[in-house]
Coordinates of C-alpha atoms and ligand atoms in Angstrom, one line a residue:
X1 CA 24.2 -23.5 -7.2
X2 CA 24.4 -22.2 -10.5
X3 CA 21.3 -21.0 -11.3
X4 CA 20.3 -21.0 -15.8
X5 CA 21.8 -18.8 -17.9
X6 CA 21.2 -15.2 -16.5
X7 CA 22.8 -12.0 -18.7
X8 CA 25.1 -10.2 -16.5
X9 CA 23.6 -6.6 -16.9
X10 CA 20.7 -6.6 -18.1
X11 CA 19.9 -4.8 -21.9
X12 CA 19.9 -1.5 -21.8
X13 CA 16.4 -0.7 -21.7
X14 CA 15.7 -3.3 -18.7
X15 CA 18.3 -1.3 -16.9
X16 CA 15.6 -0.2 -13.6
X17 CA 16.0 3.1 -12.1
X18 CA 12.4 3.0 -9.9
X19 CA 13.3 6.6 -9.0
X20 CA 12.9 8.0 -13.0
X21 CA 10.3 10.4 -12.8
X22 CA 9.5 8.9 -16.8
X23 CA 9.0 5.6 -15.4
X24 CA 7.2 7.3 -12.0
X25 CA 5.3 8.5 -14.8
X26 CA 4.2 5.4 -16.4
X27 CA 6.4 2.2 -15.3
X28 CA 3.8 -0.2 -17.0
X29 CA 5.6 -0.1 -20.9
X30 CA 9.1 -1.5 -18.2
X31 CA 7.3 -4.0 -17.1
X32 CA 5.6 -5.4 -20.6
X33 CA 9.4 -5.3 -21.5
X34 CA 10.5 -6.7 -18.7
X35 CA 7.8 -9.6 -18.4
X36 CA 8.3 -10.3 -21.7
X37 CA 12.3 -10.0 -22.2
X38 CA 12.7 -12.0 -18.4
X39 CA 10.7 -12.1 -16.3
X40 CA 12.3 -13.5 -13.9
X41 CA 15.9 -11.3 -13.8
X42 CA 18.5 -10.8 -11.6
X43 CA 19.6 -7.2 -11.2
X44 CA 23.5 -5.8 -11.1
X45 CA 22.5 -4.8 -7.5
X46 CA 22.0 -8.7 -6.6
X47 CA 18.0 -8.9 -6.6
X48 CA 15.2 -10.3 -8.8
X49 CA 12.6 -9.0 -10.0
X50 CA 9.5 -11.1 -10.9
X51 CA 7.1 -10.3 -13.3
X52 CA 4.5 -12.7 -13.7
X53 CA 1.4 -13.3 -12.8
X54 CA 2.1 -16.9 -11.4
X55 CA 5.4 -16.4 -10.2
X56 CA 4.3 -13.4 -8.1
X57 CA 1.5 -15.5 -6.4
X58 CA 3.9 -18.6 -5.9
X59 CA 6.5 -16.3 -4.3
X60 CA 3.9 -14.9 -2.5
X61 CA 2.0 -18.3 -1.2
X62 CA 5.1 -20.7 -0.6
X63 CA 6.9 -21.6 2.5
X64 CA 10.6 -21.6 0.7
X65 CA 9.7 -17.5 0.5
X66 CA 9.9 -15.9 3.8
X67 CA 10.9 -12.0 5.2
X68 CA 14.8 -11.5 5.9
X69 CA 14.1 -7.5 7.2
X70 CA 17.8 -7.8 8.3
X71 CA 19.4 -8.9 5.9
X72 CA 17.2 -6.9 3.4
X73 CA 17.9 -3.8 4.6
X74 CA 22.3 -5.0 5.3
X75 CA 22.1 -6.2 1.6
X76 CA 20.5 -2.8 0.5
X77 CA 22.2 -1.0 2.5
X78 CA 25.6 -2.8 3.1
X79 CA 25.9 -2.0 6.4
X80 CA 23.8 -3.3 9.0
X81 CA 20.9 -0.4 9.3
X82 CA 19.1 -2.0 12.8
X83 CA 20.5 0.6 14.7
X84 CA 18.5 3.1 13.4
X85 CA 15.3 3.8 14.7
X86 CA 12.8 3.5 12.2
X87 CA 14.2 0.0 10.4
X88 CA 14.3 -1.1 14.1
X89 CA 10.5 0.1 14.7
X90 CA 9.9 -1.7 11.3
X91 CA 11.7 -4.9 12.3
X92 CA 9.0 -5.5 14.8
X93 CA 6.0 -5.4 12.8
X94 CA 3.8 -8.5 11.1
X95 CA 4.8 -6.7 7.8
X96 CA 8.5 -8.1 8.1
X97 CA 8.0 -11.1 9.9
X98 CA 7.6 -15.4 9.9
X99 CA 5.9 -17.0 11.5
X100 CA 5.7 -17.9 14.7
X101 CA 6.0 -14.0 14.8
X102 CA 3.7 -12.9 12.7
X103 CA 1.5 -15.4 13.2
X104 CA 1.1 -14.4 16.9
X105 CA 1.6 -10.8 16.1
X106 CA -1.3 -10.7 13.3
X107 CA -3.7 -12.7 15.8
X108 CA -3.7 -9.8 18.2
X109 CA -5.5 -7.4 15.6
X110 CA -7.3 -9.5 12.9
X111 CA -10.9 -9.4 14.0
X112 CA -11.0 -5.5 14.3
X113 CA -10.7 -6.7 9.8
X114 CA -13.0 -9.4 9.5
X115 CA -15.7 -8.7 6.4
X116 CA -18.4 -8.7 9.3
X117 CA -16.5 -5.3 11.6
X118 CA -15.9 -4.0 7.8
X119 CA -19.4 -4.0 7.0
X120 CA -20.3 -2.6 10.3
X121 CA -18.2 0.4 9.6
X122 CA -20.2 1.6 6.3
X123 CA -22.2 4.5 7.7
X124 CA -19.9 5.6 10.2
X125 CA -17.2 5.7 6.6
X126 CA -20.1 7.2 4.6
X127 CA -20.8 10.0 6.7
X128 CA -17.4 10.8 7.5
X129 CA -17.2 11.0 3.1
X130 CA -20.0 13.1 2.8
X131 CA -18.0 15.2 5.8
X132 CA -15.3 16.1 3.6
X133 CA -16.9 16.9 0.5
X134 CA -19.3 19.6 2.5
X135 CA -16.3 21.2 3.4
X136 CA -15.4 22.0 -0.5
X137 CA -19.1 21.4 -2.3
X138 CA -20.0 25.3 -2.0
X139 CA -16.0 26.2 -3.7
X140 CA -16.0 24.2 -7.1
X141 CA -12.5 22.7 -6.0
X142 CA -10.5 20.8 -4.8
X143 CA -7.4 19.2 -4.3
X144 CA -8.5 16.0 -4.1
X145 CA -5.7 14.2 -2.6
X146 CA -5.6 17.3 0.2
X147 CA -8.9 17.7 0.9
X148 CA -10.4 13.4 0.5
X149 CA -8.6 11.0 0.1
X150 CA -5.4 12.2 2.4
X151 CA -8.2 13.0 5.5
X152 CA -10.1 10.1 4.9
X153 CA -8.3 7.5 5.5
X154 CA -6.9 8.9 8.2
X155 CA -9.9 9.6 10.2
X156 CA -10.7 6.3 9.5
X157 CA -7.5 4.6 11.3
X158 CA -7.3 7.2 14.1
X159 CA -10.9 5.9 14.6
X160 CA -9.8 2.3 14.8
X161 CA -6.9 3.2 16.9
X162 CA -9.1 5.4 19.4
X163 CA -7.3 8.3 18.5
X164 CA -9.1 11.1 20.4
X165 CA -11.1 13.9 17.9
X166 CA -8.1 16.9 19.7
X167 CA -4.8 14.6 18.5
X168 CA -5.7 14.7 15.1
X169 CA -4.6 18.2 13.8
X170 CA -0.6 16.3 12.8
X171 CA -2.2 12.8 11.8
X172 CA -4.3 15.4 9.1
X173 CA -1.6 17.3 8.3
X174 CA 1.2 14.7 7.8
X175 CA 2.5 12.4 5.3
X176 CA 3.6 9.1 5.6
X177 CA 7.4 9.8 4.8
X178 CA 8.8 6.4 6.4
X179 CA 7.0 5.0 3.7
X180 CA 10.5 5.1 1.8
X181 CA 11.7 2.6 3.7
X182 CA 10.2 0.4 1.6
X183 CA 11.6 1.6 -1.5
X184 CA 13.9 -0.5 -3.4
X185 CA 16.6 2.1 -2.9
X186 CA 18.3 2.8 -0.5
X187 CA 17.4 6.4 1.5
X188 CA 19.7 9.2 1.6
X189 CA 21.3 10.1 5.5
X190 CA 18.7 13.4 5.4
X191 CA 16.0 11.1 4.8
X192 CA 16.5 8.0 7.7
X193 CA 17.2 11.2 9.8
X194 CA 14.0 12.4 8.9
X195 CA 12.2 9.0 9.0
X196 CA 14.1 8.2 12.3
X197 CA 13.1 11.5 14.2
X198 CA 9.5 10.7 13.0
X199 CA 10.1 7.3 14.5
X200 CA 10.3 9.1 17.3
X201 CA 8.1 11.7 17.4
X202 CA 5.2 8.7 16.8
X203 CA 6.5 6.5 19.7
X204 CA 6.2 9.3 22.3
X205 CA 3.0 9.7 20.7
X206 CA 1.7 6.3 20.3
X207 CA 3.1 5.3 23.9
X208 CA 0.6 8.7 25.3
X209 CA -2.0 6.7 23.6
X210 CA -1.3 3.2 25.5
X211 CA -0.8 4.9 29.1
X212 CA -4.5 7.2 28.3
X213 CA -6.4 3.1 27.4
X214 CA -4.2 1.6 30.2
X215 CA -6.6 3.8 32.3
X216 CA -9.5 4.5 30.0
X217 CA -9.5 1.2 27.9
X218 CA -12.3 1.6 24.8
X219 CA -14.2 -0.8 22.2
X220 CA -10.5 -0.2 20.0
X221 CA -7.6 -1.7 18.6
X222 CA -4.7 0.4 21.1
X223 CA -6.9 -1.0 23.7
X224 CA -6.9 -4.9 22.2
X225 CA -3.0 -4.3 21.8
X226 CA -2.4 -2.9 25.2
X227 CA -4.5 -5.3 26.9
X228 CA -2.3 -8.3 25.4
X229 CA 1.2 -6.4 26.3
X230 CA -0.1 -6.7 29.6
X231 CA -1.0 -10.3 29.7
X232 CA 2.8 -10.7 29.6
X233 CA 3.5 -13.9 26.4
X234 CA 2.2 -11.5 24.0
X235 CA 3.8 -8.8 22.7
X236 CA 6.6 -6.6 24.1
X237 CA 6.8 -3.3 24.8
X238 CA 8.1 -2.4 21.7
X239 CA 5.9 -4.6 19.7
X240 CA 3.0 -2.6 20.4
X241 CA 4.4 0.9 19.7
X242 CA 6.0 -1.1 16.5
X243 CA 2.7 -2.3 15.4
X244 CA 0.6 0.5 16.3
X245 CA 2.3 2.7 13.6
X246 CA 2.5 0.1 10.9
X247 CA -1.7 -0.1 11.0
X248 CA -1.7 4.0 11.2
X249 CA 1.1 4.1 8.0
X250 CA -0.9 0.5 6.7
X251 CA -3.7 2.3 7.6
X252 CA -3.5 5.5 5.3
X253 CA -1.3 6.1 2.5
X254 CA -1.8 3.0 0.3
X255 CA -5.8 3.9 0.5
X256 CA -5.4 7.8 -0.1
X257 CA -3.7 6.7 -3.4
X258 CA -6.4 4.1 -4.6
X259 CA -8.5 6.9 -4.8
X260 CA -6.4 8.7 -6.3
X261 CA -5.0 6.3 -8.7
X262 CA -8.5 5.1 -8.9
X263 CA -10.0 8.5 -9.9
X264 CA -7.4 9.9 -11.8
X265 CA -7.9 6.5 -14.0
X266 CA -11.6 6.9 -14.2
X267 CA -10.8 10.2 -16.2
X268 CA -8.3 9.3 -18.5
X269 CA -10.5 6.5 -19.1
X270 CA -13.9 8.8 -19.6
X271 CA -16.6 6.6 -20.9
X272 CA -15.5 4.1 -17.8
X273 CA -16.4 7.3 -16.1
X274 CA -19.4 7.8 -18.1
X275 CA -19.9 4.2 -17.4
X276 CA -20.0 4.2 -14.1
X277 CA -22.6 7.3 -13.8
X278 CA -24.8 5.4 -15.9
X279 CA -25.2 1.5 -13.9
X280 CA -23.2 2.8 -9.7
X281 CA -24.0 -0.9 -9.4
X282 CA -20.5 -1.4 -10.6
X283 CA -18.8 0.3 -8.5
X284 CA -17.4 -2.5 -6.3
X285 CA -15.9 -4.4 -9.5
X286 CA -14.6 -1.1 -10.8
X287 CA -12.4 -0.8 -7.1
X288 CA -11.5 -4.2 -7.7
X289 CA -10.3 -2.9 -11.6
X290 CA -8.6 0.2 -10.1
X291 CA -6.5 -1.8 -8.2
X292 CA -5.7 -3.9 -11.0
X293 CA -4.6 -1.2 -13.1
X294 CA -3.4 1.5 -11.0
X295 CA -1.6 -0.3 -7.6
X296 CA -1.2 1.9 -5.3
X297 CA 1.6 -0.7 -3.8
X298 CA 3.7 -1.7 -6.6
X299 CA 5.9 -4.0 -4.9
X300 CA 6.6 -6.9 -2.4
X301 CA 9.7 -8.0 -1.2
X302 CA 10.6 -11.6 -0.3
X303 CA 13.3 -13.7 0.3
X304 CA 13.8 -18.0 -0.3
X305 CA 14.7 -20.1 2.3
X306 CA 15.8 -23.1 0.3
X307 CA 16.8 -23.0 -3.4
X308 CA 13.9 -22.6 -5.6
X309 CA 12.1 -23.0 -9.3
X310 CA 10.4 -19.7 -10.6
X311 CA 9.2 -19.3 -14.3
X312 CA 12.3 -22.3 -14.9
X313 CA 14.7 -19.9 -13.8
X314 CA 16.6 -21.3 -10.7
X315 CA 17.0 -19.3 -7.1
X316 CA 19.7 -20.1 -4.6
X317 CA 18.7 -19.8 -0.8
X318 CA 19.0 -16.5 0.6
X319 CA 18.2 -14.3 -2.5
X320 CA 16.1 -11.2 -2.4
X321 CA 12.9 -10.8 -4.5
X322 CA 11.0 -8.4 -5.7
X323 CA 7.8 -9.6 -6.6
X324 CA 6.3 -6.6 -9.2
X325 CA 2.1 -7.1 -7.9
X326 CA 2.0 -3.9 -10.3
X327 CA 3.3 -6.0 -13.2
X328 CA 1.4 -9.1 -12.4
X329 CA -1.7 -6.8 -12.7
X330 CA -1.0 -6.4 -16.0
X331 CA 0.4 -9.7 -17.4
X332 CA -1.8 -10.9 -20.3
X333 CA -1.4 -14.6 -18.9
X334 CA -4.0 -13.3 -16.7
X335 CA -5.7 -10.3 -18.0
X336 CA -6.8 -10.1 -21.7
X337 CA -5.7 -7.0 -22.8
X338 CA -3.7 -6.0 -19.6
X339 CA -3.3 -1.8 -20.2
X340 CA -6.9 -1.4 -20.9
X341 CA -9.8 -0.1 -16.8
X342 CA -12.9 -1.9 -18.0
X343 CA -14.8 -1.2 -15.0
X344 CA -17.1 -4.2 -16.2
X345 CA -14.2 -6.6 -16.6
X346 CA -15.0 -10.6 -14.9
X347 CA -12.6 -12.6 -12.3
X348 CA -10.1 -9.7 -11.4
X349 CA -7.7 -10.8 -8.1
X350 CA -5.5 -8.1 -8.3
X351 CA -2.6 -8.8 -6.8
X352 CA -2.5 -5.2 -4.8
X353 CA -3.4 -7.1 -1.7
X354 CA -0.2 -9.2 -1.7
X355 CA -0.9 -12.6 -1.1
X356 CA -0.7 -15.8 1.1
X357 CA 0.1 -15.2 5.1
X358 CA 0.8 -11.5 4.8
X359 CA -2.0 -10.8 2.4
X360 CA -3.8 -7.1 3.9
X361 CA -5.4 -6.9 6.7
X362 CA -7.2 -3.7 5.7
X363 CA -7.9 -5.1 2.2
X364 CA -11.6 -4.9 3.0
X365 CA -11.7 -1.5 4.5
X366 CA -10.1 0.0 1.7
X367 CA -12.1 -1.6 -0.5
X368 CA -15.2 -0.3 1.4
X369 CA -14.1 3.8 1.9
X370 CA -12.7 3.9 -2.2
X371 CA -16.6 2.4 -3.2
X372 CA -17.8 5.1 -1.1
X373 CA -16.4 7.6 -2.7
X374 CA -16.9 7.2 -5.6
X375 CA -20.3 6.4 -4.9
X376 CA -20.5 9.9 -3.5
X377 CA -18.1 11.6 -6.2
X378 CA -20.8 10.2 -8.9
X379 CA -24.0 11.5 -6.5
X380 CA -22.5 15.0 -5.7
X381 CA -20.3 15.7 -8.3
X382 CA -20.6 14.0 -11.6
X383 CA -19.0 17.1 -13.2
X384 CA -16.4 17.0 -11.8
X385 CA -13.2 17.4 -13.6
X386 CA -9.2 16.8 -13.2
X387 CA -7.2 19.7 -15.3
X388 CA -4.4 17.5 -14.6
X389 CA -5.2 14.6 -15.5
X390 CA -2.9 14.7 -18.5
X391 CA 0.0 15.5 -16.7
X392 CA -0.2 14.5 -12.8
X393 CA 1.9 15.0 -10.4
X394 CA 3.4 11.8 -9.2
X395 CA 5.4 10.9 -6.0
X396 CA 8.8 10.8 -6.5
X397 CA 8.0 7.0 -4.6
X398 CA 7.8 3.4 -6.0
X399 CA 7.1 0.9 -4.1
X400 CA 4.0 3.7 -2.6
X401 CA 2.6 4.6 -5.8
X402 CA 0.3 7.6 -5.7
X403 CA 0.2 11.2 -6.8
X404 CA 1.0 14.6 -4.5
X405 CA -1.6 16.4 -6.1
X406 CA -5.0 16.1 -7.8
X407 CA -7.0 19.3 -8.5
X408 CA -10.7 18.6 -9.3
X409 CA -12.8 21.6 -10.3
X410 CA -16.6 21.6 -10.2
X411 CA -20.2 23.4 -10.9
Ligands
LIG1 C1 0.1 -5.9 4.0 C2 -1.4 -3.4 -0.2 C3 -4.8 -0.9 2.9 C4 -2.6 -2.7 6.9 C5 -0.6 -5.2 3.0 C6 0.5 -6.2 1.6 C7 0.1 -5.0 0.8 C8 -0.9 -4.4 1.4 C9 0.6 -5.1 -0.6 C10 1.1 -7.0 1.8 C11 3.0 -7.0 1.9 C12 3.8 -7.8 1.6 O1 3.4 -8.8 1.5 O2 4.8 -8.1 2.2 C13 -3.0 -2.5 0.5 C14 -2.8 -1.6 -0.1 C15 -3.9 -0.9 0.3 C16 -4.0 -1.1 1.9 C17 -3.0 -1.6 -1.9 C18 -5.1 0.2 -0.2 C19 -5.7 0.3 -1.1 C20 -4.4 -1.3 4.2 C21 -5.6 -0.4 5.1 C22 -4.6 -1.6 6.4 C23 -3.9 -1.7 5.9 C24 -6.8 0.2 5.5 C25 -5.1 -0.7 7.4 C26 -5.8 -0.4 8.3 C27 -1.6 -3.8 6.2 C28 -1.4 -4.5 7.3 C29 -0.2 -5.4 6.9 C30 -1.0 -4.9 5.6 C31 -1.7 -4.2 8.7 C32 0.7 -6.9 7.0 C33 0.3 -7.5 6.8 C34 0.8 -9.1 7.4 O3 2.0 -9.0 7.0 O4 0.8 -9.8 7.9 N1 -1.1 -4.2 2.3 N2 -2.7 -2.5 1.7 N3 -3.7 -1.8 4.8 N4 -1.6 -4.0 5.5 FE1 -1.9 -3.5 3.7

């Protein structure tokens, strides 16, 4: 089946180079050009980019779109990659499965993420935010990424998984290099080797953790998952390990970057920071706006399981779709004046957590962590400034958008 006329090669200003530093510094002008000129566009690499809110929402919610991780990897690398440990592990997670496996795996952990369970975590998370700020308060300076934005979500997910305090140091020091697998640009051999080594090391640790929880069950996610594995038909040993790894990875880097990107955006729009200081009751709404304005997850992928029409363009079955969440969040058809940060904006439904059956499991938790961080910063460090706000250090990463450091000072 033919698609309607598509340029064989996109115009020069629509060429997509997600690791170009200028693009990483500010991807939004490119998204605007793409949305205006070719909102459903096939790239020379053979995948489709979609940028409009409505099309992205459809691709996430309509069952004709699904996951085909193995096929996607083959298309991206031009060869089978399923024997790479990092790739094989991700393949066993709910993130890249269709029903019925997706339903089975997700069902095992949803209980821990209900609105009620997350609300119950509020006092503990508040205490953790204060502890992180206590460590630096007298110094008058910190690297927001290292000292706060990374530590808080790591400790929270370690708590949830039941990782004992004495085992946490490597997690607090490390960062999630395996996130690179989610990039649309193939990893180099060296990057794959590093991701493989990390997966294997994490696998050894998570195995020990499962053994510990078999011997000493507790009220945590690992114990839940171990019980499901022991029940025999719900979860294999590989799935157990892979999904603990997913929860660990998904549970921190994204939230880390929401805190970093959010604080940066507020300081680049000082009137909005002042507005929050004057009226902290706006903070939960501000978190939604910050998720919309500069999402820490920029894309997700789907495959067409059948021929579909999207925005007037017919797409064959078995095509890779890259849904640009960050572009959908700035679609003027959905949000008036989309490039303006407005912490009082109404009716914000950011695409940042995806949608449909894979809608982020940790969305409520991430929102709560960010709310409590911004609340504490306003309360305890109201005159905080970010000396590098005009030239921030973005990580060389596109799917997971965030900063490598964010120095802050206060007095
Ligand atoms: C799925 C974003 C925080 C766990 C997703 C998806 C997105 C996303 C876009 C859907 C991917 C897809 O449709 O293919 C974010 C953002 C976060 C965040 C922007 C923070 C700002 C968290 C946290 C956790 C978490 C804190 C756990 C503690 C998961 C899991 C999935 C997921 C397990 C897979 C769900 C499924 O496939 O059914 N997240 N996430 N996320 N997220 Fe998050």
